[in-house]
Short mmCIF file of C-alpha atoms in Angstrom, two decimals:
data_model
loop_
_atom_site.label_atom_id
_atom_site.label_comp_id
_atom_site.label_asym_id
_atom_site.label_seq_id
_atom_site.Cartn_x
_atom_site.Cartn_y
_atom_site.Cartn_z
CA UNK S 1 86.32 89.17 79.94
CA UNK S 2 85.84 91.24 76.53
CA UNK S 3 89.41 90.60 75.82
CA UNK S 4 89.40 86.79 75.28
CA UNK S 5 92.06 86.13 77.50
CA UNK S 6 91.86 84.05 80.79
CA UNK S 7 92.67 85.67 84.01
CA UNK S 8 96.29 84.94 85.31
CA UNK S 9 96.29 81.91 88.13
CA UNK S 10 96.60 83.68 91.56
CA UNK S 11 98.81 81.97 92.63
CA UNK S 12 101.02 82.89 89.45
CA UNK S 13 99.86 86.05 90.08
CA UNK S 14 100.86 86.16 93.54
CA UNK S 15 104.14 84.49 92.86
CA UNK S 16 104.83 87.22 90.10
CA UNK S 17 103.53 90.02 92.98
CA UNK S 18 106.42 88.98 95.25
CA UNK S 19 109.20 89.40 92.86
CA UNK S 20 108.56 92.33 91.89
CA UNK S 21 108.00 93.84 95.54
CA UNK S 22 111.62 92.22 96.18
CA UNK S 23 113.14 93.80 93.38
CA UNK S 24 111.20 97.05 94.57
CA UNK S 25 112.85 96.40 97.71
CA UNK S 26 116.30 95.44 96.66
CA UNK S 27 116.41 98.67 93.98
CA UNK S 28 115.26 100.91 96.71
CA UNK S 29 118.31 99.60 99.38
CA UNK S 30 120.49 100.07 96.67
CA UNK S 31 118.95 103.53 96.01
CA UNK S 32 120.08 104.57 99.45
CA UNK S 33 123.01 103.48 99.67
CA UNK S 34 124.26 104.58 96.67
CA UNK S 35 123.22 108.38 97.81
CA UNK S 36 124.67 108.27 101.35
CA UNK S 37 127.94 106.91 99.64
CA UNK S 38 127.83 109.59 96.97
CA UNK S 39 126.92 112.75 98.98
CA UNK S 40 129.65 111.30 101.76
CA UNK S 41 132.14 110.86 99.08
CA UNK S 42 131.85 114.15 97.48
CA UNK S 43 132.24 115.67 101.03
CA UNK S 44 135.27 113.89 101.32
CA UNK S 45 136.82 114.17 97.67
CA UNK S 46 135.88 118.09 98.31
CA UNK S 47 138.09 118.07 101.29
CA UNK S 48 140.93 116.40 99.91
CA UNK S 49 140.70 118.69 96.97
CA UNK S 50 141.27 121.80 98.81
CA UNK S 51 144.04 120.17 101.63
CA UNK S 52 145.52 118.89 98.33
CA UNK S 53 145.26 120.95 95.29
CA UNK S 54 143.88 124.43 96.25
CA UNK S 55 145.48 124.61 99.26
CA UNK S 56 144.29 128.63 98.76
CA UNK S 57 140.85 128.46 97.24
CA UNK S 58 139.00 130.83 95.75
CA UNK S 59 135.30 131.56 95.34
CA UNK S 60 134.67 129.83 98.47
CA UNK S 61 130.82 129.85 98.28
CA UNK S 62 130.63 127.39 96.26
CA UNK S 63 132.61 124.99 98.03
CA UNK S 64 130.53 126.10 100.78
CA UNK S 65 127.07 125.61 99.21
CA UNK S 66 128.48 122.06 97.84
CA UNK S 67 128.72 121.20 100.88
CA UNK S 68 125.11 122.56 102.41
CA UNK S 69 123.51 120.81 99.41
CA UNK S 70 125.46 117.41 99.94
CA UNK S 71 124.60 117.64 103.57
CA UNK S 72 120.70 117.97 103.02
CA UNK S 73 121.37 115.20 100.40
CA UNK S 74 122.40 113.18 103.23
CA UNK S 75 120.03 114.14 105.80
CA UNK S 76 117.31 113.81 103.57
CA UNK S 77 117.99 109.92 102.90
CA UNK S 78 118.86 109.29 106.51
CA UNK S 79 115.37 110.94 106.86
CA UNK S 80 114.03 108.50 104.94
CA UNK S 81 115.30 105.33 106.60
CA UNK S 82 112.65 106.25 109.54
CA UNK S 83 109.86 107.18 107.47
CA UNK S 84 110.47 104.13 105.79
CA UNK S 85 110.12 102.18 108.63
CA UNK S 86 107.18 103.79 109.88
CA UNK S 87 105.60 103.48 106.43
CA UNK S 88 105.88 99.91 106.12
CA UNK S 89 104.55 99.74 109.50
CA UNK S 90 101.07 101.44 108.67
CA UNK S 91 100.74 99.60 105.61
CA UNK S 92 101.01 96.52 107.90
CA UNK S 93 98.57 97.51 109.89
CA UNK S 94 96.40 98.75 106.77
CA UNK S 95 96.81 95.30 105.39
CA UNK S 96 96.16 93.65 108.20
CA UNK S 97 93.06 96.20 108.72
CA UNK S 98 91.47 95.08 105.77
CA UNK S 99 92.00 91.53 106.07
CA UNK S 100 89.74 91.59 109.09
CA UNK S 101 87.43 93.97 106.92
CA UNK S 102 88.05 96.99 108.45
CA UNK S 103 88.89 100.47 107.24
CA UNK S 104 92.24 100.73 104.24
CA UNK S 105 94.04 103.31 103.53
CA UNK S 106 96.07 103.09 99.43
CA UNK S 107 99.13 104.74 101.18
CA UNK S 108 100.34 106.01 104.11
CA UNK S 109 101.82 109.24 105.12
CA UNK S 110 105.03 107.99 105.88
CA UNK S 111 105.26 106.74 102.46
CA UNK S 112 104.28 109.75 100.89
CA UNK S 113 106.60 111.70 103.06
CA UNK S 114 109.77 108.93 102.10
CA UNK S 115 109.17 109.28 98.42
CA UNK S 116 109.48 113.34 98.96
CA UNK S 117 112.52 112.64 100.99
CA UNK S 118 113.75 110.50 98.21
CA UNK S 119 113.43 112.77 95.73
CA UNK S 120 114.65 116.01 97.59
CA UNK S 121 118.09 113.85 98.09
CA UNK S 122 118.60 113.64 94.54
CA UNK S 123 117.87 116.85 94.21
CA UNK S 124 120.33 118.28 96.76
CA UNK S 125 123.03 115.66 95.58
CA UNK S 126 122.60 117.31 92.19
CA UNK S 127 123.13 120.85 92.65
CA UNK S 128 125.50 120.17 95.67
CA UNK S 129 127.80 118.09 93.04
CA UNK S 130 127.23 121.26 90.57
CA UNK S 131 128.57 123.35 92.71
CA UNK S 132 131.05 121.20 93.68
CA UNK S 133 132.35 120.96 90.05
CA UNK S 134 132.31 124.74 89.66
CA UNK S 135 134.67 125.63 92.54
CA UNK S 136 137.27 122.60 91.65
CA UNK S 137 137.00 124.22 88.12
CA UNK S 138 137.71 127.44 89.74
CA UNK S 139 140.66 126.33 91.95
CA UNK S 140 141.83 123.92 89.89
CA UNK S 141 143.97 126.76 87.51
CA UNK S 142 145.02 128.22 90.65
#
């Protein structure tokens, strides 16, 4: 090593491995639940807010896109649950692929397909809560 500094143990290494795929884990669960509570709040806090304070809204449309935008937000992270699933499942078989020295693939379909599905909740969340915010500011003078 050119450095000067010894190699980490492996099994320090390995030790240090598994946390951080557990906190991986933990921060992704977390991640998901906190969007299908969000999106399925705002849908609800949206409803109330018309049944209860603009009982006659106005601009509609953006109520309406709130709600297509909080929808795909949802969809898009129960999306993700099975892609999930099916990505952990090909990286099992990867791993176990290369432990009998066979062919392994970095990352799986799936996986790339639940990160996009990640991110396009987010996304949706986002401008679904936007919009929601611009038609209670709308309705709310009403």
């Amino acid at each position: 090593m050119g450095n000067g500094k010894e190699p980490p143990d492996r099994q320090e290494y390995l030790t240090e491995r598994k946390l951080l795929i557990e906190l991986e884990s933990t921060a992704a669960s977390t991640f998901d639940k906190a969007m299908l509570t969000l999106s399925a709040g705002a849908i609800g806090l949206s409803i109330t807010f018309t049944e209860k304070i603009a009982s006659n809204p106005i601009c509609k449309e953006f109520l309406y896109t709130s709600w297509c935008f909080l929808l795909v937000s949802l969809l898009a992270i129960l999306s993700s649950f099975i892609t999930s699933q099916h990505a952990l499942r090909e990286q099992r078989d990867n791993l176990d692929g290369r432990y009998n020295e066979m062919d392994f693939k970095e990352k799986t379909t799936f996986a790339m397909v639940t990160n996009i599905l990640n991110w396009l909740s987010i996304s949706t969340f986002t401008i679904g809560i936007i919009f929601l915010i611009i038609f209670a500011i709308k309705n709310y003078k009403n």
